[in-house]
mmCIF file of C-alpha atoms in Angstrom:
data_model
loop_
_atom_site.group_PDB
_atom_site.id
_atom_site.type_symbol
_atom_site.label_atom_id
_atom_site.label_comp_id
_atom_site.label_asym_id
_atom_site.label_seq_id
_atom_site.Cartn_x
_atom_site.Cartn_y
_atom_site.Cartn_z
ATOM 1 C CA UNK A 258 110.674 125.749 92.857
ATOM 2 C CA UNK A 259 106.860 127.389 92.848
ATOM 3 C CA UNK A 260 106.795 124.865 89.662
ATOM 4 C CA UNK A 261 106.984 121.827 91.578
ATOM 5 C CA UNK A 262 105.409 122.754 94.193
ATOM 6 C CA UNK A 263 102.268 123.950 91.399
ATOM 7 C CA UNK A 264 102.441 119.954 89.838
ATOM 8 C CA UNK A 265 102.788 118.968 93.641
ATOM 9 C CA UNK A 266 99.281 120.540 94.420
ATOM 10 C CA UNK A 267 98.030 119.502 91.224
ATOM 11 C CA UNK A 268 98.403 115.836 91.774
ATOM 12 C CA UNK A 269 97.255 116.143 95.510
ATOM 13 C CA UNK A 270 94.055 117.590 94.043
ATOM 14 C CA UNK A 271 93.991 114.836 91.506
ATOM 15 C CA UNK A 272 93.978 112.470 94.228
ATOM 16 C CA UNK A 273 91.680 113.803 96.222
ATOM 17 C CA UNK A 274 88.923 113.754 94.003
ATOM 18 C CA UNK A 275 89.376 110.218 92.911
ATOM 19 C CA UNK A 276 89.422 109.548 96.660
ATOM 20 C CA UNK A 277 86.048 110.925 96.433
ATOM 21 C CA UNK A 278 84.700 108.836 93.446
ATOM 22 C CA UNK A 279 86.196 105.712 94.851
ATOM 23 C CA UNK A 280 84.372 106.453 98.429
ATOM 24 C CA UNK A 281 80.581 107.663 96.103
ATOM 25 C CA UNK A 282 81.608 104.242 94.153
ATOM 26 C CA UNK A 283 81.844 102.282 97.539
ATOM 27 C CA UNK A 284 79.073 103.635 98.986
ATOM 28 C CA UNK A 285 76.669 103.240 96.020
ATOM 29 C CA UNK A 286 76.991 99.747 96.483
ATOM 30 C CA UNK A 287 76.200 99.484 100.387
ATOM 31 C CA UNK A 288 72.872 98.195 101.112
ATOM 32 C CA UNK A 289 71.533 101.140 103.948
ATOM 33 C CA UNK A 290 72.757 99.743 106.898
ATOM 34 C CA UNK A 291 76.407 99.088 105.385
ATOM 35 C CA UNK A 292 76.616 103.077 104.345
ATOM 36 C CA UNK A 293 76.158 103.902 108.041
ATOM 37 C CA UNK A 294 78.814 101.337 109.382
ATOM 38 C CA UNK A 295 81.597 102.402 106.868
ATOM 39 C CA UNK A 296 80.516 106.236 107.586
ATOM 40 C CA UNK A 297 81.580 105.244 111.371
ATOM 41 C CA UNK A 298 84.721 103.858 110.718
ATOM 42 C CA UNK A 299 86.595 106.621 111.537
ATOM 43 C CA UNK A 300 84.830 108.614 113.877
ATOM 44 C CA UNK A 301 85.316 104.997 116.185
ATOM 45 C CA UNK A 302 89.337 105.332 115.889
ATOM 46 C CA UNK A 303 88.745 108.998 116.559
ATOM 47 C CA UNK A 304 87.418 108.580 119.650
ATOM 48 C CA UNK A 305 87.865 106.425 122.094
ATOM 49 C CA UNK A 306 85.133 106.157 124.810
ATOM 50 C CA UNK A 307 83.568 103.631 126.951
ATOM 51 C CA UNK A 308 80.475 104.152 125.480
ATOM 52 C CA UNK A 309 81.605 103.714 122.109
ATOM 53 C CA UNK A 310 82.417 99.849 120.141
ATOM 54 C CA UNK A 311 85.984 98.538 120.961
ATOM 55 C CA UNK A 312 86.661 100.603 124.371
ATOM 56 C CA UNK A 313 89.373 98.827 125.814
ATOM 57 C CA UNK A 314 91.189 101.204 128.323
ATOM 58 C CA UNK A 315 92.179 104.767 128.745
ATOM 59 C CA UNK A 316 95.962 104.179 126.948
ATOM 60 C CA UNK A 317 94.491 103.203 123.481
ATOM 61 C CA UNK A 318 95.571 105.985 121.039
ATOM 62 C CA UNK A 319 93.136 107.709 119.268
ATOM 63 C CA UNK A 320 92.350 110.976 117.560
ATOM 64 C CA UNK A 321 92.508 110.794 113.660
ATOM 65 C CA UNK A 322 94.313 114.116 111.924
ATOM 66 C CA UNK A 323 91.712 116.472 109.727
ATOM 67 C CA UNK A 324 88.707 114.228 111.508
ATOM 68 C CA UNK A 325 86.022 116.658 110.850
ATOM 69 C CA UNK A 326 82.164 114.997 111.825
ATOM 70 C CA UNK A 327 79.362 115.385 109.257
ATOM 71 C CA UNK A 328 75.496 115.212 109.184
ATOM 72 C CA UNK A 329 76.321 111.471 107.590
ATOM 73 C CA UNK A 330 78.345 111.158 110.797
ATOM 74 C CA UNK A 331 75.007 112.090 113.183
ATOM 75 C CA UNK A 332 72.646 109.984 111.640
ATOM 76 C CA UNK A 333 74.591 106.958 111.249
ATOM 77 C CA UNK A 334 75.488 107.599 115.413
ATOM 78 C CA UNK A 335 71.559 107.821 116.283
ATOM 79 C CA UNK A 336 71.243 104.465 113.655
ATOM 80 C CA UNK A 337 73.399 102.755 116.123
ATOM 81 C CA UNK A 338 71.798 104.958 119.060
ATOM 82 C CA UNK A 339 75.463 105.986 119.892
ATOM 83 C CA UNK A 340 75.760 109.518 121.477
ATOM 84 C CA UNK A 341 78.211 111.756 120.037
ATOM 85 C CA UNK A 342 81.292 112.059 122.323
ATOM 86 C CA UNK A 343 82.333 116.155 122.565
ATOM 87 C CA UNK A 344 85.381 116.839 120.782
ATOM 88 C CA UNK A 345 87.903 116.250 122.828
ATOM 89 C CA UNK A 346 90.674 115.694 120.775
ATOM 90 C CA UNK A 347 94.426 114.680 122.001
ATOM 91 C CA UNK A 348 96.718 117.431 121.651
ATOM 92 C CA UNK A 349 98.239 115.698 118.468
ATOM 93 C CA UNK A 350 96.117 113.096 116.362
ATOM 94 C CA UNK A 351 98.007 109.633 116.997
ATOM 95 C CA UNK A 352 96.330 108.377 114.201
ATOM 96 C CA UNK A 353 97.977 109.762 111.032
ATOM 97 C CA UNK A 354 95.110 107.874 108.703
ATOM 98 C CA UNK A 355 92.857 105.910 108.012
ATOM 99 C CA UNK A 356 92.573 104.232 104.337
ATOM 100 C CA UNK A 357 90.608 102.601 102.490
ATOM 101 C CA UNK A 358 92.075 99.892 100.556
ATOM 102 C CA UNK A 359 92.092 96.411 98.702
ATOM 103 C CA UNK A 360 88.565 95.927 96.704
ATOM 104 C CA UNK A 361 86.704 99.215 98.076
ATOM 105 C CA UNK A 362 85.712 100.940 95.545
ATOM 106 C CA UNK A 363 87.520 99.443 93.145
ATOM 107 C CA UNK A 364 85.822 97.307 89.835
ATOM 108 C CA UNK A 365 86.199 94.209 92.329
ATOM 109 C CA UNK A 366 83.589 95.618 94.674
ATOM 110 C CA UNK A 367 79.901 93.332 95.313
ATOM 111 C CA UNK A 368 78.057 94.147 97.890
ATOM 112 C CA UNK A 369 79.578 91.058 99.838
ATOM 113 C CA UNK A 370 83.417 92.524 99.511
ATOM 114 C CA UNK A 371 84.738 93.210 102.690
ATOM 115 C CA UNK A 372 86.305 96.476 103.928
ATOM 116 C CA UNK A 373 89.986 96.559 104.229
ATOM 117 C CA UNK A 374 90.897 99.411 106.463
ATOM 118 C CA UNK A 375 95.037 101.005 107.124
ATOM 119 C CA UNK A 376 96.017 102.768 109.920
ATOM 120 C CA UNK A 377 98.698 104.561 109.746
ATOM 121 C CA UNK A 378 99.871 105.544 112.880
ATOM 122 C CA UNK A 379 102.137 108.011 114.600
ATOM 123 C CA UNK A 380 106.022 106.482 114.709
ATOM 124 C CA UNK A 381 106.496 107.318 118.464
ATOM 125 C CA UNK A 382 103.619 104.867 120.049
ATOM 126 C CA UNK A 383 105.977 102.702 121.910
ATOM 127 C CA UNK A 384 104.466 98.827 121.367
ATOM 128 C CA UNK A 385 102.105 98.755 124.494
ATOM 129 C CA UNK A 386 100.328 102.042 122.621
ATOM 130 C CA UNK A 387 100.659 99.955 119.295
ATOM 131 C CA UNK A 388 99.145 96.460 120.719
ATOM 132 C CA UNK A 389 95.887 98.280 122.574
ATOM 133 C CA UNK A 390 95.190 99.957 119.100
ATOM 134 C CA UNK A 391 95.699 96.005 117.316
ATOM 135 C CA UNK A 392 93.448 95.478 120.715
ATOM 136 C CA UNK A 393 90.751 97.824 119.520
ATOM 137 C CA UNK A 394 90.732 96.981 116.020
ATOM 138 C CA UNK A 395 90.518 93.815 116.574
ATOM 139 C CA UNK A 396 87.085 94.598 119.053
ATOM 140 C CA UNK A 397 85.851 97.127 116.320
ATOM 141 C CA UNK A 398 86.105 93.887 113.381
ATOM 142 C CA UNK A 399 83.994 91.691 115.984
ATOM 143 C CA UNK A 400 81.335 94.864 116.276
ATOM 144 C CA UNK A 401 81.306 94.857 112.521
ATOM 145 C CA UNK A 402 80.892 91.578 111.663
ATOM 146 C CA UNK A 403 77.559 91.662 114.522
ATOM 147 C CA UNK A 404 76.159 93.315 111.513
ATOM 148 C CA UNK A 405 77.304 90.845 108.839
ATOM 149 C CA UNK A 406 79.630 93.781 107.637
ATOM 150 C CA UNK A 407 83.737 92.590 107.431
ATOM 151 C CA UNK A 408 85.652 95.287 108.519
ATOM 152 C CA UNK A 409 89.538 94.287 109.118
ATOM 153 C CA UNK A 410 92.185 96.432 109.864
ATOM 154 C CA UNK A 411 95.968 96.781 109.073
#
């Protein structure tokens, strides 16, 4: 059993290293503005506040498991004149993962590529909450589009 855990941890470590390389590759192809926009994606899903793009009422699911503020996020917030939101996270984050998929960070990515984001939400969410999350996602797609940065949520 110990051997299985060791292998699983090794695989998780390899996947994490690969993910860091993919994100670095993606950001290397982005313009400075696109880098800031890309950095904001998890922040805008983690926080749901009336001062942020995508706000559509209090009942919208938010909170991303293991979300962490970074200096890059603070820089991005500053660029777009968005105030950092105090760390009021739901007891149980309702988004279990935010993943970039598609051509982003692949050999097929180029500076005009769109960014496809896969949202993994808590299976206990009921239909109205999922609909509010979908509405927020559409609002964020429109906000990002205002900067000629195409982001699609799935």
